[in-house]
Amino acid sequence: MQEDQRPCPEDPYGVAKLTVELDLAAANHMFGLPYVVFRPHNIYGEFQNLGDPYRNVIGIFMNQILQEKPLTIFGDGTQERAFSYVEDIAR
C-alpha cells in the first residue's frame, strides 16, 4: 500500500479503523479539531497477555515456546513483520 491509495478494508477490523479516521476527518472539517492517526505495529513488552491466542504475535510465540508447542506459521513462512518495543513508543 501507498499513502495516496484509497483505503479499501478487507475485514471488520479495517472497516472500524477507517470509520474512526473518517469521523476524525469530519470533526476536523466541521469544527477545526486537529487530529493525528498513530498506527504502531506489533508492539511487544513485559506486560503482554501471553494467553491471548489472537493478538500480539510475540506473545503467541512465547506462549507456544513455553508450552513446547510448534510455532504457528501462516503461509510459506517467508513473510516479514516489523516490531516495536513498547518503551520506544510510550513511557
Coordinates of C-alpha atoms in Angstrom, one line a residue:
M1 CA 0.0 0.0 0.0
Q2 CA 1.0 3.6 -0.5
E3 CA -0.1 6.7 1.4
D4 CA -2.0 8.1 -1.6
Q5 CA -4.0 4.9 -2.2
R6 CA -7.7 4.9 -1.5
P7 CA -8.4 2.7 1.6
C8 CA -10.4 -0.4 0.9
P9 CA -10.6 -2.5 4.1
E10 CA -11.0 -6.3 3.7
D11 CA -12.3 -7.1 7.2
P12 CA -14.4 -5.6 10.0
Y13 CA -11.3 -4.6 11.9
G14 CA -10.1 -2.5 9.0
V15 CA -13.5 -1.0 8.4
A16 CA -13.7 0.1 12.1
K17 CA -10.3 1.7 11.9
L18 CA -11.2 3.6 8.6
T19 CA -14.5 4.6 10.2
V20 CA -12.7 6.3 13.1
E21 CA -10.4 8.1 10.7
L22 CA -13.3 9.3 8.6
D23 CA -15.0 10.6 11.8
L24 CA -11.9 12.4 12.9
A25 CA -11.6 14.0 9.4
A26 CA -15.3 15.1 9.6
A27 CA -14.7 16.6 13.1
N28 CA -11.7 18.5 11.7
H29 CA -13.6 19.8 8.7
M30 CA -16.7 20.8 10.7
F31 CA -15.1 22.0 14.0
G32 CA -11.4 22.5 13.2
L33 CA -10.5 19.7 15.6
P34 CA -6.9 18.7 14.9
Y35 CA -6.0 15.0 14.9
V36 CA -3.2 12.5 14.4
V37 CA -3.6 8.9 13.4
F38 CA -0.9 6.8 15.0
R39 CA -0.5 3.2 13.9
P40 CA 2.2 1.3 15.7
H41 CA 2.6 -2.3 14.6
N42 CA 3.3 -5.4 16.5
I43 CA 4.1 -3.8 19.9
Y44 CA 5.8 -6.1 22.4
G45 CA 6.8 -5.7 26.1
E46 CA 6.8 -7.0 29.6
F47 CA 3.1 -6.9 30.3
Q48 CA 1.8 -8.6 27.2
N49 CA -1.1 -11.1 27.6
L50 CA 0.6 -14.3 26.7
G51 CA -2.7 -16.2 26.9
D52 CA -4.4 -14.3 24.1
P53 CA -4.4 -16.6 21.1
Y54 CA -5.5 -13.9 18.6
R55 CA -3.3 -10.9 19.1
N56 CA 0.4 -10.0 19.6
V57 CA 2.4 -12.5 17.7
I58 CA 5.4 -12.2 20.1
G59 CA 3.1 -13.2 23.0
I60 CA 1.6 -16.0 20.9
F61 CA 5.1 -17.4 20.0
M62 CA 6.3 -17.0 23.6
N63 CA 3.3 -18.9 24.9
Q64 CA 3.9 -21.7 22.3
I65 CA 7.6 -21.9 23.2
L66 CA 6.8 -22.1 26.9
Q67 CA 4.4 -24.9 26.3
E68 CA 6.8 -26.6 24.0
K69 CA 4.3 -26.4 21.1
P70 CA 5.3 -25.8 17.5
L71 CA 5.1 -22.1 16.4
T72 CA 2.1 -21.3 14.3
I73 CA 3.3 -20.1 10.9
F74 CA 0.8 -18.9 8.2
G75 CA 1.7 -19.1 4.5
D76 CA 5.1 -20.2 3.4
G77 CA 7.0 -18.6 6.3
T78 CA 8.7 -16.0 4.2
Q79 CA 6.6 -13.1 5.4
E80 CA 8.3 -10.4 7.4
R81 CA 6.9 -8.1 10.2
A82 CA 8.2 -5.0 11.9
F83 CA 8.2 -5.0 15.7
S84 CA 8.3 -2.1 18.2
Y85 CA 9.3 -2.3 21.8
V86 CA 6.6 -0.6 24.0
E87 CA 9.0 1.7 25.7
D88 CA 10.2 3.0 22.3
I89 CA 6.6 4.3 21.8
A90 CA 5.3 5.2 25.3
R91 CA 6.7 5.8 28.7

